[in-house]
Coordinates of C-alpha atoms and ligand atoms in Angstrom, one line a residue:
M1 CA 99.1 135.0 106.3
T2 CA 102.6 136.4 106.4
A3 CA 104.2 139.6 105.1
A4 CA 105.9 137.6 102.4
A5 CA 102.5 136.8 100.9
D6 CA 102.3 139.6 98.3
R7 CA 100.0 138.1 95.5
F8 CA 96.6 136.6 95.5
L9 CA 96.2 133.7 93.1
T10 CA 94.4 135.2 90.0
E11 CA 94.4 134.1 86.4
D12 CA 97.2 136.5 85.4
A13 CA 99.4 135.8 88.5
V14 CA 100.9 132.6 86.9
P15 CA 101.9 131.6 83.3
F16 CA 99.3 130.0 81.0
V17 CA 100.2 126.8 79.3
D18 CA 97.9 126.0 76.4
L19 CA 97.1 122.3 76.2
P20 CA 95.0 121.7 73.1
P21 CA 92.4 119.1 73.8
Q22 CA 93.8 116.6 71.2
Q23 CA 97.3 116.8 72.6
D24 CA 98.5 113.6 74.1
N25 CA 100.0 113.4 77.6
G26 CA 103.5 112.7 76.2
R27 CA 103.7 116.0 74.3
T28 CA 102.1 117.8 77.2
G29 CA 105.3 117.0 79.1
A30 CA 107.4 119.1 76.8
A31 CA 105.1 122.1 77.2
F32 CA 105.6 121.9 81.0
D33 CA 109.4 121.6 80.7
A34 CA 109.5 125.1 79.3
A35 CA 107.0 126.5 81.8
R36 CA 108.8 125.0 84.8
Q37 CA 111.8 127.3 84.2
Q38 CA 109.5 130.3 85.0
S39 CA 107.1 129.0 87.6
W40 CA 106.2 126.1 90.0
L41 CA 102.5 126.8 89.2
V42 CA 100.8 127.3 85.9
R43 CA 97.3 127.7 84.6
T44 CA 96.0 125.3 81.9
T45 CA 92.7 124.5 80.3
R46 CA 92.2 122.1 83.2
G47 CA 92.9 124.5 86.0
Y48 CA 95.9 125.4 88.2
E49 CA 98.6 122.8 87.9
V50 CA 101.7 122.4 90.2
I51 CA 104.5 121.2 87.9
E52 CA 107.7 121.4 90.0
Y53 CA 108.9 118.4 91.9
A54 CA 109.6 120.1 95.3
A55 CA 106.3 122.0 95.3
C56 CA 104.3 118.9 94.4
R57 CA 106.0 117.0 97.2
E58 CA 105.4 119.7 99.8
L59 CA 101.8 120.3 98.8
S60 CA 100.9 116.6 98.6
V61 CA 101.5 116.4 102.4
D62 CA 100.2 119.9 103.3
R63 CA 97.2 119.6 105.6
R64 CA 95.8 122.9 104.4
L65 CA 94.8 121.0 101.3
D66 CA 92.2 118.2 101.3
G67 CA 90.4 115.9 98.9
V68 CA 88.0 117.6 96.4
G69 CA 84.8 116.3 98.0
P70 CA 81.7 114.7 96.4
D71 CA 80.6 117.9 94.7
Y72 CA 83.1 117.0 91.9
Y73 CA 80.7 114.3 90.7
R74 CA 77.6 116.3 91.5
R75 CA 78.8 118.9 89.1
L76 CA 79.2 116.2 86.4
G77 CA 75.5 115.3 86.8
A78 CA 76.0 112.1 88.7
S79 CA 73.3 109.5 89.4
E80 CA 72.2 108.3 92.8
Q81 CA 74.6 105.3 92.6
V82 CA 77.5 107.5 91.6
M83 CA 76.8 109.9 94.5
W84 CA 76.8 106.9 96.8
Y85 CA 80.2 106.1 95.4
A86 CA 81.4 109.6 95.8
T87 CA 80.3 109.9 99.5
Q88 CA 80.9 106.4 100.7
A89 CA 83.6 104.9 98.5
S90 CA 85.9 107.3 96.8
L91 CA 88.8 107.8 99.3
P92 CA 90.4 110.6 97.3
M93 CA 87.2 112.5 97.6
I94 CA 86.3 111.8 101.2
E95 CA 87.5 114.7 103.4
E96 CA 89.4 114.5 106.7
P97 CA 89.0 113.2 109.4
R98 CA 86.7 110.6 108.0
H99 CA 89.2 109.7 105.3
A100 CA 91.9 108.9 107.8
R101 CA 89.6 106.6 109.8
I102 CA 88.6 104.6 106.7
R103 CA 92.2 104.5 105.4
K104 CA 93.5 103.2 108.7
A105 CA 91.2 100.2 108.6
L106 CA 92.2 99.5 104.9
Q107 CA 95.9 99.7 105.7
H108 CA 95.6 96.4 107.6
G109 CA 94.9 94.6 104.3
F110 CA 98.1 96.0 102.6
T111 CA 100.9 94.9 104.9
R112 CA 104.2 93.8 103.3
P113 CA 103.8 90.1 104.5
R114 CA 100.3 89.9 103.0
V115 CA 101.6 91.3 99.6
E116 CA 104.6 89.0 99.7
R117 CA 102.3 86.0 100.2
M118 CA 100.6 87.0 97.0
R119 CA 103.7 86.6 94.8
P120 CA 103.0 83.0 93.8
L121 CA 99.4 83.8 93.0
M122 CA 100.4 86.8 90.8
R123 CA 103.0 84.6 89.0
Q124 CA 100.4 81.9 88.4
A125 CA 97.9 84.3 87.0
A126 CA 100.5 85.9 84.7
W127 CA 101.8 82.5 83.6
R128 CA 98.3 81.2 82.8
L129 CA 97.5 84.3 80.7
V130 CA 100.8 84.2 78.8
E131 CA 100.2 80.5 78.1
Q132 CA 96.9 81.3 76.5
M133 CA 98.7 83.7 74.1
A134 CA 101.0 80.8 73.0
G135 CA 99.9 80.5 69.3
R136 CA 99.6 84.3 68.7
D137 CA 102.3 86.3 66.9
P138 CA 102.0 89.2 66.9
F139 CA 100.0 89.6 70.1
D140 CA 98.6 92.6 71.9
V141 CA 100.0 93.0 75.4
V142 CA 96.9 95.0 76.4
G143 CA 94.0 93.0 74.9
D144 CA 95.7 89.6 75.6
F145 CA 97.2 90.3 79.0
T146 CA 96.8 93.5 80.9
D147 CA 93.0 93.8 80.4
R148 CA 92.7 90.7 82.6
Y149 CA 95.8 90.4 84.8
P150 CA 95.0 93.1 87.5
I151 CA 91.5 91.8 87.8
E152 CA 92.8 88.3 88.6
V153 CA 95.1 89.8 91.2
L154 CA 92.3 91.9 92.8
C155 CA 90.1 88.8 92.9
A156 CA 92.8 86.8 94.6
L157 CA 93.4 89.7 97.1
M158 CA 89.7 89.8 98.0
G159 CA 89.0 86.1 98.0
V160 CA 86.7 86.2 95.0
P161 CA 86.3 82.5 93.9
D162 CA 87.3 81.6 90.3
E163 CA 83.8 81.0 89.1
D164 CA 82.9 84.6 89.9
I165 CA 85.9 86.2 88.2
D166 CA 84.1 87.0 84.9
R167 CA 81.1 88.6 86.5
F168 CA 83.4 90.5 88.9
G169 CA 85.7 91.5 86.0
S170 CA 83.0 93.0 83.9
W171 CA 81.7 95.1 86.8
T172 CA 85.2 96.3 87.5
V173 CA 85.7 97.3 83.8
D174 CA 82.4 99.3 83.9
L175 CA 83.4 100.9 87.2
G176 CA 86.4 102.3 85.3
L177 CA 83.9 104.4 83.3
L178 CA 83.7 106.7 86.3
A179 CA 86.9 108.4 84.9
K180 CA 85.1 109.3 81.7
F181 CA 84.1 112.8 80.7
P182 CA 81.2 113.4 80.1
L183 CA 79.8 110.8 82.5
E184 CA 76.2 110.8 81.4
P185 CA 76.3 108.3 78.4
H186 CA 78.0 105.8 80.7
L187 CA 75.7 106.0 83.7
P188 CA 73.5 102.9 82.9
R189 CA 76.6 100.7 82.9
I190 CA 78.2 102.4 85.9
D191 CA 75.0 102.2 88.0
A192 CA 74.6 98.5 87.2
A193 CA 78.2 97.9 88.2
I194 CA 78.0 99.8 91.5
R195 CA 74.7 98.0 92.3
G196 CA 76.1 94.6 91.5
L197 CA 79.4 95.1 93.4
R198 CA 77.5 96.5 96.5
G199 CA 75.5 93.3 96.6
Y200 CA 78.5 91.1 96.1
F201 CA 80.6 92.8 98.8
A202 CA 77.7 92.8 101.3
E203 CA 77.7 89.0 100.9
L204 CA 81.5 88.8 101.2
I205 CA 81.6 90.9 104.3
G206 CA 78.7 88.9 105.9
R207 CA 80.6 85.7 105.2
S208 CA 83.8 87.1 106.7
E209 CA 82.0 88.3 109.9
D210 CA 80.3 84.9 110.3
H211 CA 83.4 82.8 109.6
P212 CA 86.5 85.0 110.1
G213 CA 89.4 83.8 108.0
E214 CA 92.8 85.2 107.1
D215 CA 92.0 86.9 103.8
F216 CA 92.0 90.6 103.0
V217 CA 88.4 91.3 103.8
A218 CA 88.8 89.5 107.2
A219 CA 91.9 91.6 108.0
V220 CA 89.9 94.8 107.3
V221 CA 86.8 93.7 109.2
A222 CA 89.0 92.6 112.2
A223 CA 90.8 96.0 112.2
Q224 CA 87.6 97.8 112.9
G225 CA 87.7 97.4 116.7
E226 CA 91.1 99.0 116.7
T227 CA 90.4 101.9 114.2
G228 CA 86.9 102.8 115.2
S229 CA 84.0 101.1 113.4
L230 CA 83.2 101.8 109.8
T231 CA 79.6 101.7 108.8
H232 CA 78.5 98.9 106.5
D233 CA 78.4 101.4 103.6
E234 CA 81.9 102.6 104.3
L235 CA 83.3 99.1 104.4
C236 CA 81.5 98.1 101.2
G237 CA 82.5 101.4 99.6
A238 CA 86.2 101.0 100.7
L239 CA 86.3 97.6 98.9
L240 CA 84.6 99.0 95.9
N241 CA 87.1 101.8 95.7
L242 CA 90.0 99.4 95.6
L243 CA 88.7 98.0 92.3
F244 CA 88.5 101.5 90.8
A245 CA 91.9 102.4 92.2
G246 CA 93.7 99.2 91.4
H247 CA 92.5 98.1 87.9
D248 CA 93.1 100.7 85.2
T249 CA 96.1 102.1 87.0
T250 CA 98.0 98.8 86.9
R251 CA 96.6 97.8 83.5
Y252 CA 98.0 100.9 81.9
Q253 CA 101.3 100.9 83.8
F254 CA 102.3 97.4 82.9
G255 CA 101.7 98.0 79.2
T256 CA 103.7 101.2 79.4
M257 CA 106.6 99.5 81.1
V258 CA 106.9 96.7 78.4
H259 CA 106.6 99.4 75.7
L260 CA 109.4 101.5 77.2
L261 CA 111.7 98.5 77.7
V262 CA 111.2 97.3 74.1
R263 CA 111.3 100.7 72.4
H264 CA 114.5 101.8 74.3
G265 CA 116.4 98.6 73.8
W266 CA 116.3 97.4 77.4
W267 CA 114.5 94.1 77.0
Q268 CA 117.6 91.9 76.7
R269 CA 119.6 93.9 79.2
I270 CA 116.9 93.4 81.9
R271 CA 116.5 89.7 80.8
A272 CA 120.2 89.1 81.5
D273 CA 120.0 90.6 85.0
A274 CA 116.9 89.8 87.1
D275 CA 118.2 92.2 89.8
A276 CA 117.5 95.1 87.4
I277 CA 113.7 94.4 87.4
P278 CA 112.8 96.7 90.3
G279 CA 114.7 99.5 88.6
A280 CA 112.8 99.0 85.4
V281 CA 109.5 99.1 87.3
E282 CA 110.4 102.3 89.1
E283 CA 111.7 104.0 86.0
A284 CA 108.4 103.2 84.1
L285 CA 106.4 104.6 87.0
R286 CA 108.5 107.8 87.0
L287 CA 108.6 108.5 83.3
E288 CA 105.0 107.6 82.4
P289 CA 102.7 107.5 85.4
S290 CA 99.5 105.8 84.6
L291 CA 97.6 108.2 86.9
H292 CA 99.3 111.6 86.9
I293 CA 96.8 114.1 88.3
L294 CA 96.2 114.4 92.1
L295 CA 93.3 116.7 92.9
R296 CA 93.4 118.9 96.0
Q297 CA 91.2 121.7 97.4
A298 CA 92.3 124.5 99.7
R299 CA 90.5 124.1 103.1
E300 CA 91.3 127.7 104.0
D301 CA 93.0 130.8 102.6
F302 CA 96.7 130.0 102.7
E303 CA 100.1 131.2 101.6
Y304 CA 102.7 129.3 99.7
R305 CA 105.8 130.7 98.2
G306 CA 104.5 134.3 98.4
L307 CA 101.2 133.4 96.7
V308 CA 97.9 133.5 98.5
L309 CA 95.6 130.6 97.6
P310 CA 92.0 131.4 98.6
A311 CA 89.9 128.8 100.3
G312 CA 88.2 126.5 97.8
T313 CA 90.9 126.8 95.2
L314 CA 91.3 123.6 93.2
L315 CA 94.9 122.5 92.6
I316 CA 96.1 119.8 90.3
L317 CA 99.4 118.2 91.5
N318 CA 100.8 117.1 88.1
T319 CA 103.1 114.1 88.9
F320 CA 103.9 113.6 85.2
A321 CA 105.5 117.0 85.1
A322 CA 107.0 116.8 88.6
N323 CA 108.7 113.4 87.8
R324 CA 110.4 115.1 84.9
D325 CA 111.9 118.0 86.9
P326 CA 115.6 118.2 86.1
A327 CA 116.2 119.6 89.6
M328 CA 115.4 116.1 90.9
F329 CA 116.2 113.8 88.0
P330 CA 119.2 114.4 85.7
E331 CA 118.3 113.9 82.0
P332 CA 114.6 113.6 83.2
N333 CA 113.1 112.8 79.8
A334 CA 115.4 109.8 79.2
F335 CA 114.3 106.2 80.1
D336 CA 117.0 104.9 82.3
P337 CA 116.2 101.9 84.5
A338 CA 119.7 102.1 86.0
R339 CA 119.0 105.5 87.6
T340 CA 120.5 106.0 91.1
S341 CA 117.4 107.6 92.6
P342 CA 114.7 104.9 91.9
G343 CA 111.5 105.3 93.9
K344 CA 111.8 109.0 94.5
H345 CA 109.1 109.7 91.9
L346 CA 105.7 111.0 93.0
T347 CA 103.6 108.6 91.0
F348 CA 101.9 107.1 94.1
G349 CA 101.7 110.6 95.8
S350 CA 103.0 110.9 99.3
G351 CA 101.8 111.7 102.8
G352 CA 98.4 110.8 104.3
R353 CA 96.7 110.2 100.9
M354 CA 99.5 108.2 99.3
C355 CA 98.4 105.2 97.3
L356 CA 97.5 102.3 99.6
G357 CA 98.2 99.8 96.9
H358 CA 101.7 100.9 95.9
L359 CA 103.4 97.8 97.2
L360 CA 100.8 95.6 95.6
A361 CA 101.2 97.4 92.2
R362 CA 105.0 97.3 92.3
T363 CA 105.0 93.6 93.1
E364 CA 102.3 92.8 90.6
M365 CA 104.3 94.5 87.8
A366 CA 107.6 92.9 88.8
E367 CA 106.1 89.4 88.9
A368 CA 104.4 89.8 85.5
L369 CA 107.6 91.2 84.0
Q370 CA 109.5 88.2 85.3
V371 CA 107.0 85.9 83.5
F372 CA 107.2 87.9 80.3
L373 CA 111.0 87.8 80.3
E374 CA 111.0 84.0 80.8
W375 CA 108.6 83.4 77.9
F376 CA 109.8 86.0 75.4
P377 CA 113.6 86.1 75.0
L378 CA 113.2 88.5 72.1
L379 CA 110.4 91.1 71.6
A380 CA 110.0 93.8 69.1
L381 CA 107.2 96.3 68.2
A382 CA 104.9 94.9 65.5
G383 CA 103.2 98.3 65.0
E384 CA 102.7 101.6 66.8
P385 CA 100.9 101.4 70.1
Q386 CA 97.6 103.4 70.5
M387 CA 97.4 106.0 73.2
P388 CA 94.3 107.4 74.8
A389 CA 92.8 110.2 72.7
G390 CA 93.0 113.7 74.1
L391 CA 93.9 114.8 77.6
S392 CA 93.2 112.3 80.3
A393 CA 94.1 111.7 83.9
M394 CA 95.0 108.2 82.8
N395 CA 98.0 107.6 80.7
G396 CA 99.3 104.5 79.0
V397 CA 99.1 102.3 76.0
E398 CA 95.6 101.2 74.8
T399 CA 97.0 98.6 72.4
L400 CA 100.6 97.4 72.2
P401 CA 101.3 95.0 69.3
L402 CA 104.5 93.0 69.8
T403 CA 106.2 90.2 67.9
R404 CA 108.5 87.5 69.3
S405 CA 110.7 87.4 66.2
V406 CA 112.9 90.4 65.9
P407 CA 112.9 91.8 62.3
R408 CA 116.4 91.9 60.7
Ligands
HEM1 C1 100.6 101.5 88.9 C2 99.5 101.4 89.6 C3 99.0 102.5 90.5 C4 99.2 103.8 90.5 C5 100.0 104.6 89.5 C6 98.4 104.4 91.6 C7 98.4 105.8 91.9 C8 97.7 106.4 92.9 C9 97.6 107.8 93.2 C10 98.4 108.8 92.4 C11 96.8 107.9 94.3 C12 96.4 109.3 94.9 C13 97.4 109.8 95.8 C14 97.1 111.2 96.4 O1 96.0 111.7 96.1 O2 98.0 111.7 97.0 C15 96.3 106.6 94.6 C16 95.4 106.4 95.7 C17 95.0 105.2 96.0 N1 95.3 104.0 95.5 FE1 96.6 103.7 93.9 N2 97.8 103.4 92.3 C18 98.0 102.3 91.7 C19 97.6 101.0 92.0 C20 96.8 100.7 93.1 C21 96.4 99.4 93.5 C22 96.8 98.1 92.9 C23 95.5 99.6 94.6 C24 94.8 98.6 95.5 C25 94.3 97.5 95.0 C26 95.4 101.0 94.9 C27 94.7 101.6 95.9 C28 94.7 103.0 96.1 C29 93.8 103.6 97.2 C30 92.9 102.8 98.1 C31 94.0 104.9 97.1 C32 93.4 106.0 98.0 C33 94.3 106.3 99.1 C34 93.8 107.4 100.0 O3 93.1 108.3 99.6 O4 94.1 107.3 101.3 N3 96.2 101.7 93.9 N4 96.9 105.7 93.8

């Protein structure tokens, strides 16, 4: 601790921002805009939240902070299967140095060439789903497209054969219930999904060990010699975690991007210039991150900007608020795909816990957007989208009704 550290973190050491439970995440942003002028850290009904860009960036790579550990789920009354998930699968919860060892093995599955090779598969999946929407007008981007698209991409990534996609897809959807609060009413479906997926992955890993191929699972299995072996449970858990990490995040983010482009009059502009697609993806990620809360816990007492954070303090790094910090992004609340600082946002975190699937997600969104732009020269809102009720770590459209004919 240094002499500059003059204050212990206590409830009255930082401003309080009242977030009524029914307030949606969009309006929450405005409350943080005002608070950021006074402080980098605030207290809310959820806990202590870091809302300034520079502080979020620094703290996301600070080794004095770690994942929150499996107690997070234990406190929510988790079942045996959920505790297996928390201790073996959930990378954001697994503490160092075990986290780094598992992450290193998984990284071999997410190389740029591997993601690039998946572009045609992504495009085919998007094309097939859009074709199935052919007779529908208006249509719902979420129900008709994004509910299914990320699952198809994840199945292609992991080498799940077409005939298993439906079964795999419903387990993946039920796994997403792990983000619900309270957890208890959803436990029967979550438990069945974890059990089903563990059995499925055990077979997939067994096949890969017996007949090594070139797919994702094979790459991760093969990396083990190099990175130090993972136990069978860790390997199974790591694959299971990818479904949780890669489904709802991308599902919400794609719908949000289409919504922003249509609502803010960018659809035709992007359509006229395919080079603008990456900028549109980055700007949607910045302005409306689908997952905008990174959870961290102090490993030890430590000082940051004159404030002492006692060991065990839980911190929320709020990337929604950080991405709207005017010190980093001029006119931060405007949707502008032509920004000159694309990719500087913190939506995927940064440092040793940064999202492993960021390249996959970015490519997935760009490929699907390209297909939408080819199929739909004109798009307009056919009603207001529904947003998740109340405060949630996940943000994005639940329904997005669109029409191909633009009303006069
Ligand atoms: C738009 C879509 C996505 C968003 C916004 C997103 C965001 C995030 C965030 C914020 C984290 C936590 C970073 C931290 O704590 O510092 C994370 C972690 C992770 N994400 Fe993503 N993600 C997305 C898609 C994906 C996809 C498609 C995959 C893989 C299939 C994936 C795999 C992971 C994994 C494995 C982790 C844990 C990394 C670790 O703890 O080392 N994500 N993601």
